[in-house]
Amino acid sequence: MLPDIVTFWHGPLDPMRQTCLRSQIAAGHKVTVYSFDTIPGLPEGVGNAEAEAILPHAFSEKLRPAQPDGSWRDWTTLQFSDFFRMRLMTARAGLWLDADVLLLKPVEIDPAKPYFAWERVHLIGNSVLYLPPNDPIVGAFERLMAQDELEPDWLALRHRLTFAWHRLTRRSKRVSDIRLALYGPAALTALVRRYGELRYALPRKSFYAVHDKPKRFFEPSDFSALVNDPDIIGFHLSAKGRAKLPPVAGSLYAWAVDRFGTGACKSAV
């Protein structure tokens, strides 16, 4: 099955993510970006949908209070998206891909089975994610989201101790403050282990061959082995501040821009 691709975005799109979204369209997928506001620079062919219908903006107040002007604080967007993708699973919306996933080929899934890949040796990534709506991981997140405190029952011991120290020293009463990616890959990995779903995890290189080695994408290199490897479906990119910079000649990034073009852009509707 060739699933629809869905994701969430907050703010303007940089050139690197525009290229990634074009690659997803080029692979033959229907792509929809959910947002609360207009997205400047949305590539032609990429749909836009209202995020409020999936997870209300007000949910972010459980994470970190907004700035006085109403804008989200530092990592609120990241943590909000961790919950948003689970709500999309509940809604049977499709396959979640982060906006910085560059596809080399179509992604095929069995809608009755989970779909994700190892990001590192002991960590499953959530930048590429599909779960059936009745999957126990989806249920665990739904129960968590019903809480005001958003304190997972799968927290690692070190995180529980950190949170206890924060409360004791009155540094914070929000568990979301103790770790940036608290509800992301670490949570998914813990739940995958709890519910016996490790057998569904794809090999790391399926999507994470360059993730922790951004030089392999942004700097000149011989990348022929990467783009010709039949086991590599795409790349989850870690920009490290380079997403707005022009591609360097001879880099995998330059190849991607050339292959998927600059294309036309549209405003979100």
mmCIF file of C-alpha atoms in Angstrom, residues 102 104 210 215-221 223-224 226-227 235 237 247-258:
data_model
loop_
_atom_site.group_PDB
_atom_site.id
_atom_site.type_symbol
_atom_site.label_atom_id
_atom_site.label_comp_id
_atom_site.label_asym_id
_atom_site.label_seq_id
_atom_site.Cartn_x
_atom_site.Cartn_y
_atom_site.Cartn_z
ATOM 1 C CA LEU A 102 14.171 13.077 1.869
ATOM 2 C CA LEU A 104 14.562 8.247 -2.755
ATOM 3 C CA VAL A 210 23.175 10.205 7.339
ATOM 4 C CA LYS A 215 28.588 16.182 6.698
ATOM 5 C CA ARG A 216 27.620 13.232 4.494
ATOM 6 C CA PHE A 217 24.674 15.273 3.221
ATOM 7 C CA PHE A 218 25.853 18.878 3.252
ATOM 8 C CA GLU A 219 29.539 18.612 2.263
ATOM 9 C CA PRO A 220 31.106 17.393 -1.017
ATOM 10 C CA SER A 221 31.596 13.630 -1.063
ATOM 11 C CA PHE A 223 27.574 9.668 -2.229
ATOM 12 C CA SER A 224 26.928 7.214 -5.067
ATOM 13 C CA LEU A 226 24.093 5.948 -0.652
ATOM 14 C CA VAL A 227 21.739 6.824 -3.508
ATOM 15 C CA PHE A 235 17.238 10.070 4.636
ATOM 16 C CA LEU A 237 18.359 14.877 7.836
ATOM 17 C CA PRO A 247 23.763 23.648 -1.305
ATOM 18 C CA VAL A 248 27.489 23.122 -1.815
ATOM 19 C CA ALA A 249 28.519 21.814 -5.226
ATOM 20 C CA GLY A 250 29.353 18.118 -5.129
ATOM 21 C CA SER A 251 27.242 17.452 -2.061
ATOM 22 C CA LEU A 252 24.328 15.072 -1.655
ATOM 23 C CA TYR A 253 22.225 18.144 -0.874
ATOM 24 C CA ALA A 254 23.116 19.691 -4.243
ATOM 25 C CA TRP A 255 22.220 16.409 -5.936
ATOM 26 C CA ALA A 256 18.848 16.373 -4.174
ATOM 27 C CA VAL A 257 18.042 19.958 -5.163
ATOM 28 C CA ASP A 258 18.983 19.182 -8.769
#
